[in-house]
Coordinates of C-alpha atoms in Angstrom, one line a residue:
Chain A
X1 CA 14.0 21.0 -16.6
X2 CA 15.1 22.3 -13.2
X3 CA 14.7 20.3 -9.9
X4 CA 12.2 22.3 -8.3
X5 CA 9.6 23.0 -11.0
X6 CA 9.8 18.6 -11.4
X7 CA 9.6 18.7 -7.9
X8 CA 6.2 21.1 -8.0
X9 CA 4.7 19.4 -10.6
X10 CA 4.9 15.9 -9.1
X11 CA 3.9 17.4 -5.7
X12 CA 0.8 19.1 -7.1
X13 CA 0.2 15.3 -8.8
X14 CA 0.2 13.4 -5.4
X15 CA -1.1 15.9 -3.0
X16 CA -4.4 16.1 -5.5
X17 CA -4.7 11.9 -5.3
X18 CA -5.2 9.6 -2.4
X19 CA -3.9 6.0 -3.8
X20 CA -2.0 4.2 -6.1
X21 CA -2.3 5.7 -9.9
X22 CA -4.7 8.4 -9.2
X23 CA -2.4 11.0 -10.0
X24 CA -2.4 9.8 -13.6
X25 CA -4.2 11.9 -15.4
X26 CA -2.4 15.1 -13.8
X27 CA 1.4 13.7 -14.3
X28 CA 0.5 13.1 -18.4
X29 CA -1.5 16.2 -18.9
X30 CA 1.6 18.5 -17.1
X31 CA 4.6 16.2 -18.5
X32 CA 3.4 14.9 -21.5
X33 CA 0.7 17.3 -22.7
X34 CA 1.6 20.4 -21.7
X35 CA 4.9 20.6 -21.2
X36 CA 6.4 17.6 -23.6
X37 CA 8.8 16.2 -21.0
X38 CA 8.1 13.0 -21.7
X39 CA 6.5 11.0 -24.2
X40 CA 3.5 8.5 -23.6
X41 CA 6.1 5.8 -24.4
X42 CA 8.0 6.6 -21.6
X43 CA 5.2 7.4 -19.0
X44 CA 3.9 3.8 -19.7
X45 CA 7.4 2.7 -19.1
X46 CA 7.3 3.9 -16.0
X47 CA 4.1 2.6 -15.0
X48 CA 5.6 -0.9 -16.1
X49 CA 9.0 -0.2 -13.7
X50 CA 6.5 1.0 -11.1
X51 CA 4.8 -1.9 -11.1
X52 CA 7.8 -4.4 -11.5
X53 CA 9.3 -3.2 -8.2
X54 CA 8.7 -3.4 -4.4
X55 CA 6.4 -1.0 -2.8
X56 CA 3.6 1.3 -3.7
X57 CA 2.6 1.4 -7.8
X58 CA 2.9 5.8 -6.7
X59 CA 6.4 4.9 -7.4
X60 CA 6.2 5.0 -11.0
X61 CA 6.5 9.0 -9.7
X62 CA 10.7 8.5 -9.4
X63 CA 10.3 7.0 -13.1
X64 CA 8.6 9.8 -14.5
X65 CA 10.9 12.6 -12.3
X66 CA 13.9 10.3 -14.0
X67 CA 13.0 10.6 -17.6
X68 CA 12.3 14.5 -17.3
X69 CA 15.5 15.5 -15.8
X70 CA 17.7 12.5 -15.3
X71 CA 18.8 11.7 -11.2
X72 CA 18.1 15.3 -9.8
X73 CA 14.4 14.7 -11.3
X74 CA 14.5 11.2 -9.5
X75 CA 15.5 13.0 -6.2
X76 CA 12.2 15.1 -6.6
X77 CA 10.2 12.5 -7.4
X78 CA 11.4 10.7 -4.3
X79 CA 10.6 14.3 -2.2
X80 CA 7.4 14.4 -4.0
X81 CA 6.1 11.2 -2.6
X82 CA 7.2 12.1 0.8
X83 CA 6.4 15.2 1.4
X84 CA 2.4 14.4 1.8
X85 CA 2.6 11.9 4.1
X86 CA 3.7 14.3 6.9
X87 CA 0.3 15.6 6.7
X88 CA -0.8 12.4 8.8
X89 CA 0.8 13.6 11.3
X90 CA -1.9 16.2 12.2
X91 CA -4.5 14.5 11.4
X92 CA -3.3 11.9 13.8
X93 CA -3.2 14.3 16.5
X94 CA -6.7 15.5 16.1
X95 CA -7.9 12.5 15.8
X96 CA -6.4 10.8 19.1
X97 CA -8.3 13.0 21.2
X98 CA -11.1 11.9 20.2
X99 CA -10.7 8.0 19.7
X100 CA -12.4 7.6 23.2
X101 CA -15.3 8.9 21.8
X102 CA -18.0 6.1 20.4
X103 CA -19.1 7.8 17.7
X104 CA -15.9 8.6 16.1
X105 CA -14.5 4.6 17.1
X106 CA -17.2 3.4 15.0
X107 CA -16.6 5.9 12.4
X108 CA -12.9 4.7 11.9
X109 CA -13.8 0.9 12.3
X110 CA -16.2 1.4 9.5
X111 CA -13.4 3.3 7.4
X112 CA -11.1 0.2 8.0
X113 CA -13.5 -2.1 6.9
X114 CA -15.0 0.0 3.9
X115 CA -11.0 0.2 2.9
X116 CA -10.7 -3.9 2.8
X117 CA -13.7 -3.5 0.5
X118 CA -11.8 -1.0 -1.6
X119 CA -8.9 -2.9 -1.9
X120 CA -10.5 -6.1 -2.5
X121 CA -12.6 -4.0 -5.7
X122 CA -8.5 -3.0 -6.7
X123 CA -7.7 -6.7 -6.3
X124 CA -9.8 -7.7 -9.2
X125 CA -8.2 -6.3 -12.1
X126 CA -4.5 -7.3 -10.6
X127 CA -5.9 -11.1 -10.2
X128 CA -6.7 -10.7 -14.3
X129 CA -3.7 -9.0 -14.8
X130 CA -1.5 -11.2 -12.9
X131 CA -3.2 -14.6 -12.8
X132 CA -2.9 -15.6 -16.6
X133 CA -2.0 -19.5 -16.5
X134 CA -3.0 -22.3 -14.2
X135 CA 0.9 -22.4 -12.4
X136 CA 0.1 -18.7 -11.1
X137 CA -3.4 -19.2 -9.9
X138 CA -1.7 -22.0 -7.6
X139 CA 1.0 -20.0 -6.5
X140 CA -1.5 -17.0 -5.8
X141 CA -3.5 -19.7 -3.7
X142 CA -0.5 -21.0 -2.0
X143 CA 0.8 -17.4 -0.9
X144 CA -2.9 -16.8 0.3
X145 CA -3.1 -19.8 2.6
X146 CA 0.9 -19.5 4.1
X147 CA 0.1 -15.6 5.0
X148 CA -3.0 -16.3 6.8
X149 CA -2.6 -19.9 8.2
X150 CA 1.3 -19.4 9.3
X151 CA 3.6 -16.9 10.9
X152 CA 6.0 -16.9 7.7
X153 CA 7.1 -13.2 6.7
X154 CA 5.9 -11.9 4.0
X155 CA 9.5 -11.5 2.5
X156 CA 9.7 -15.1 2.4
X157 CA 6.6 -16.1 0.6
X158 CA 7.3 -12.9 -2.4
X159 CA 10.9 -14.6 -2.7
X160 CA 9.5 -18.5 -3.0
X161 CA 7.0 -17.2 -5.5
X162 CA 9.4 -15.7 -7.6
X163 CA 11.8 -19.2 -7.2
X164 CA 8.8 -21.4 -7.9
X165 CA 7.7 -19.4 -11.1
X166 CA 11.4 -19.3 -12.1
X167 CA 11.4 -22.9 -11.7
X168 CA 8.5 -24.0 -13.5
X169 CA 9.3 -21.6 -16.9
X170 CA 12.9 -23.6 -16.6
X171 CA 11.4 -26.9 -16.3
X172 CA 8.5 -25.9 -19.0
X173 CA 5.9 -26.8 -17.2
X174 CA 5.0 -22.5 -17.6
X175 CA 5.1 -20.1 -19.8
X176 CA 6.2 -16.4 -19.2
X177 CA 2.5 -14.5 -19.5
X178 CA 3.2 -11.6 -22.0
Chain B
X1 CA -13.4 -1.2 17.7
X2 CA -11.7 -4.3 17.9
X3 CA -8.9 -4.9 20.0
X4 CA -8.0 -8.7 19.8
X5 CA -4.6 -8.4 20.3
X6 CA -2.4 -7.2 23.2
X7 CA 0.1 -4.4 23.3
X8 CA 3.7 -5.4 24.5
X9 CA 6.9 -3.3 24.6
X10 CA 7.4 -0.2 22.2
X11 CA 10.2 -1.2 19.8
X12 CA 13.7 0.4 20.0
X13 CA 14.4 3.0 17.0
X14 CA 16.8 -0.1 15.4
X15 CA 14.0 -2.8 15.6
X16 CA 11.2 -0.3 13.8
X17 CA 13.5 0.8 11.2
X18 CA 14.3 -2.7 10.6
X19 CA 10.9 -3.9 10.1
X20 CA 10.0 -0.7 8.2
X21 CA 12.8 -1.5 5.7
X22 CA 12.2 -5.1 5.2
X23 CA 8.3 -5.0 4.4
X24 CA 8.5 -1.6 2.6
X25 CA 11.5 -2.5 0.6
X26 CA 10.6 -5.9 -0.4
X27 CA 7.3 -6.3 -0.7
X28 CA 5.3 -6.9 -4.6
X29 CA 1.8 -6.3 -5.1
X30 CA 1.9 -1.8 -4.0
X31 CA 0.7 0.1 -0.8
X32 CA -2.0 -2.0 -0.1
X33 CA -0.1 -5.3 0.0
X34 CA 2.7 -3.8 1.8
X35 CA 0.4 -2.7 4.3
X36 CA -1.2 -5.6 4.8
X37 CA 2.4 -7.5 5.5
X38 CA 3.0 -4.6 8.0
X39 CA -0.3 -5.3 9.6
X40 CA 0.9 -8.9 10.1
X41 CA 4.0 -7.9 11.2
X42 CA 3.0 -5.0 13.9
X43 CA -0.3 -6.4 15.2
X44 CA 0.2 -10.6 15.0
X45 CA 3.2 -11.1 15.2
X46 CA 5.0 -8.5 17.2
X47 CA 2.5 -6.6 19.3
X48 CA 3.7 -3.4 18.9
X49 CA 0.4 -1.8 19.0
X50 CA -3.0 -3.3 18.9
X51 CA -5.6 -3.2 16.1
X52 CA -7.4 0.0 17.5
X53 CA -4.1 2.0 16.8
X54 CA -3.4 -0.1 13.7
X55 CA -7.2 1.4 12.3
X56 CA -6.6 4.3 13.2
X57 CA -3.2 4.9 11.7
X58 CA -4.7 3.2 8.9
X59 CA -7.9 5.0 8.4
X60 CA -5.6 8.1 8.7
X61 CA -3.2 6.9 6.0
X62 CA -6.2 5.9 3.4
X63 CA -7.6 9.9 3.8
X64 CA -3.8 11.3 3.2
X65 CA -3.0 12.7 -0.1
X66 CA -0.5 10.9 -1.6
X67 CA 1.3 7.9 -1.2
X68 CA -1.0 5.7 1.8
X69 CA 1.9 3.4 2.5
X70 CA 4.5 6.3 3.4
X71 CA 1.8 8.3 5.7
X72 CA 0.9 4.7 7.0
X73 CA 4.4 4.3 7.5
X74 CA 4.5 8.1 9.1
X75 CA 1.6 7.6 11.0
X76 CA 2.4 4.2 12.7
X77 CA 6.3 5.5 13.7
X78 CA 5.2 9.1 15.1
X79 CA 2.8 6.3 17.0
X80 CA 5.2 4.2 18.3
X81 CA 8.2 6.4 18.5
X82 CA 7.2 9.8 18.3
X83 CA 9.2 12.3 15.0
X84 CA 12.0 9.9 15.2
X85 CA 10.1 7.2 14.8
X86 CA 7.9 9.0 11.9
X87 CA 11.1 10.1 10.3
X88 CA 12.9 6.5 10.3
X89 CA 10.0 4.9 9.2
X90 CA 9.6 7.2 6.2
X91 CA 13.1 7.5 5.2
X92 CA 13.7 3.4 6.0
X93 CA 10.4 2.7 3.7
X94 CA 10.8 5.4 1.3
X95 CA 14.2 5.6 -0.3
X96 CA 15.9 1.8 -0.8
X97 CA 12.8 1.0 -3.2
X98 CA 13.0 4.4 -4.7
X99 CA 16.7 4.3 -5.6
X100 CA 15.5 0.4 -7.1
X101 CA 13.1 2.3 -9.3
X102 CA 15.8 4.9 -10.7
X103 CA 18.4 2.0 -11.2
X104 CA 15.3 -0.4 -12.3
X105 CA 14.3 2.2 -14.8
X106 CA 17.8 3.2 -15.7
X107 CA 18.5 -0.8 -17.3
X108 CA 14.7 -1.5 -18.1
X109 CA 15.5 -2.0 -21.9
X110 CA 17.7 -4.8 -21.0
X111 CA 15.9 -6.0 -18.1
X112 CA 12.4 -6.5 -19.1
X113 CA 14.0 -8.7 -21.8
X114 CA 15.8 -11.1 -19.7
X115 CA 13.7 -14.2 -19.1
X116 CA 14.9 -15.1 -15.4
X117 CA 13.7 -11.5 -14.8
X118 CA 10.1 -12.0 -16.1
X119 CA 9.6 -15.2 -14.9
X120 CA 10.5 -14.1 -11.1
X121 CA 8.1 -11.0 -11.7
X122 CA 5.7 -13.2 -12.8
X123 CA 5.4 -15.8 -9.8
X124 CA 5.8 -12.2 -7.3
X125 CA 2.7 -10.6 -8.9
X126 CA 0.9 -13.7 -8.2
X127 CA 1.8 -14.0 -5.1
X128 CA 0.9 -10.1 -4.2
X129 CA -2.3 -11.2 -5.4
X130 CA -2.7 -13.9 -2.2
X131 CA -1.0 -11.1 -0.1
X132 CA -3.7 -8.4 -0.8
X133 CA -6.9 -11.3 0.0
X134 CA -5.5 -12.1 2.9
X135 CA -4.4 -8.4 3.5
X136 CA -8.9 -8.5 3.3
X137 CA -9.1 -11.1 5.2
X138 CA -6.7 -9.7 8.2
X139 CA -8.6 -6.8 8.2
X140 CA -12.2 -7.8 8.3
X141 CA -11.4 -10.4 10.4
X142 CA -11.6 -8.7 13.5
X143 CA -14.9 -7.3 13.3
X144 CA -16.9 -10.5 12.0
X145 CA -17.7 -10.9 15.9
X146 CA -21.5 -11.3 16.0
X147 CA -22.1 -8.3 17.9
X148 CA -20.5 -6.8 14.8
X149 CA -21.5 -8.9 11.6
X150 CA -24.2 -7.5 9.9
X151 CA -22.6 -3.8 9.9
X152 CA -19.4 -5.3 8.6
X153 CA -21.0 -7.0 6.0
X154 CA -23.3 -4.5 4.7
X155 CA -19.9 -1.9 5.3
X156 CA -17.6 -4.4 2.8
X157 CA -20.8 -5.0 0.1
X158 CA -21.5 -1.3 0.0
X159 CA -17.9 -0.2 -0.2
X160 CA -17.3 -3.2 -3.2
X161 CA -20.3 -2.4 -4.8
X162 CA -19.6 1.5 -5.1
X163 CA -16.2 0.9 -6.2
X164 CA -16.4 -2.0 -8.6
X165 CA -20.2 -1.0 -10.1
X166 CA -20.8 2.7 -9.1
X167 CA -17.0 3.6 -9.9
X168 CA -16.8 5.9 -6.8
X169 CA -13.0 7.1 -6.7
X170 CA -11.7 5.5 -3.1
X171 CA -11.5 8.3 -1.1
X172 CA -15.3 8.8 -1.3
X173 CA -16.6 5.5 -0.8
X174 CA -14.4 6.0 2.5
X175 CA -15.5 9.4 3.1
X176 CA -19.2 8.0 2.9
X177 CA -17.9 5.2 5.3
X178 CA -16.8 7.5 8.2
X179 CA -20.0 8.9 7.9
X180 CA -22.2 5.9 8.1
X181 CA -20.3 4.8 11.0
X182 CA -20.5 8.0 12.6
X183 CA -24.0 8.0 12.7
X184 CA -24.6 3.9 13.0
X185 CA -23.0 3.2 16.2
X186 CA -24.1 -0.3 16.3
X187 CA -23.9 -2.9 19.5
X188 CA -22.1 -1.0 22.3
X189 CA -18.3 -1.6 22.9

């Protein structure tokens, strides 16, 4: 499979979704459906390496570009991630001409605040997801109160959560959730 | 709009890149986590801009196509420092955690066995779940002044409720958003 036709597929994937795994449906219907690059076994493994690494869960896009045609399908995975967010940059122009305007300050406040509502609805399924014995539900509670009581980077708090769950499955006080 | 904290210096090129490259490369939970330690980052701790340009980048980023955290990322460096800025922060955010996917997924047979390996991802996937409450937290928090509370509340029960109950995809619960607060000023600024 040639660079740029993995490169239009993904493109047409995350320019036609607006967050994490919306593009979904779109990447297994072109590459697994339709065109049999890859098989459902390997699109959930890259949903599981998309979620097992830093950064956005849209990464799972390098993944798929990977298994269809080795590191040149990685590369356009990478592009196709990218490319869309240029288009901010227009909007952002339009839209600071009019940030003085009331109307349209209120409008973006109630964007921002509708988003933390979003997000917290997205949190849900993670917490079940992620939270699956007692040890993790402290560490979860833990991170919470060090990132919004105390200046300590975020870096910082990821990295001692890993050590402390490391920790406990070597002392066997946890279990590793399956 | 809220604007609780003050603006100091713009960052050099090397200081945005840096930040960029640390948060976006290293941080577990996706986008909306990553943001959120971003937000910390830029607005509390480092003042680069305040939380006016921080919604605004923000609000831009959520109605993107695509990956929010890179046009965040776009958006927030064209702010600062102009294409150069957009470019670094993109390129800085973008491509260390993508090459860890390609390698990641290259070794995954063997990796996703090892047991150090499952525990860390274990204990970081907890903790992304405290990064993206208080990522809610930081951001509702500026607008629980009084002037402000009852549209922010009915704004975050709305937007929860169409999600979690209605199953509105994202972008039109934050669609419908922009338009409720177009039209509901609420106190004056």
């Amino acid at each position: 499979m040639s660079f740029l036709v993995v490169y239009l597929l993904l493109l047409k994937a995350t320019l036609s979704s607006f967050s994490g795994l919306a593009a979904l449906p779109i990447v297994r219907h072109d590459f697994v459906v339709q065109r049999h690059l890859l098989t459902d076994h390997q699109l959930n493994t890259a949903l599981v390496v998309g979620r097992s690494t830093p950064g956005p869960k849209g990464l799972y896009l390098i993944a798929v570009g990977y298994f269809a045609a080795g590191v040149p399908g990685a590369v356009a995975g990478w592009l196709a991630v990218v490319t869309p967010a240029i288009l901010v940059i227009p909007l952002l122009l339009f839209a600071r001409r009019r940030i003085d305007d009331p109307r349209a300050k209120s409008a973006l406040r109630a964007i921002v605040i509708a988003s933390a509502g979003v997000s917290l609805s997205a949190t849900l399924p993670l917490s079940a997801d992620a939270l699956r014995n007692p040890p993790l539900y402290i560490i979860a509670a833990v991170s919470l109160a060090l990132l919004i009581f105390t200046a300590w980077d975020t870096l910082w708090v990821m990295l001692g959560a890993a050590l402390a769950s490391l920790a406990l499955v070597l002392a066997g006080v946890m279990t590793i959730p399956t | 709009m809220g604007t609780r904290s003050a603006v100091s210096v713009k960052p050099s090129l090397a200081q945005l890149s840096a930040v960029f490259f640390r948060i976006g490369n290293f941080t577990f939970g996706g986008g909306s986590a990553t943001t959120a330690a971003l937000q910390r980052e830029i607005v509390e701790r480092r003042r680069w801009y305040d939380t006016l340009q921080f919604g605004l980048c923000y609000a831009l980023a959520r109605v993107t196509p695509g990956t929010n955290l890179f046009a965040f990322s776009t958006a927030s460096g064209w702010l600062l420092l102009g294409w150069r800025g957009a470019l670094a922060a993109l390129l800085v955010a973008s491509v260390p955690c993508c090459v860890l996917v390609a390698l990641v997924t290259v070794g995954f047979d063997s990796w996703s066995r090892n047991r150090f390996f499952q525990a860390a991802i274990a204990g970081a996937l907890a903790a992304s779940v405290g990064a993206l409450l208080a990522s809610f937290w930081l951001l509702v928090r500026p607008y629980l002044d009084r002037p402000h509370l009852f549209q922010t509340l009915v704004i975050v029960a709305a937007s929860i409720a169409l999600s979690l109950l209605a199953g509105w995809p994202p972008l039109a619960v934050l669609l419908l958003a922009g338009v409720v607060g177009f039209f509901w000023k609420g106190p004056a600024q």
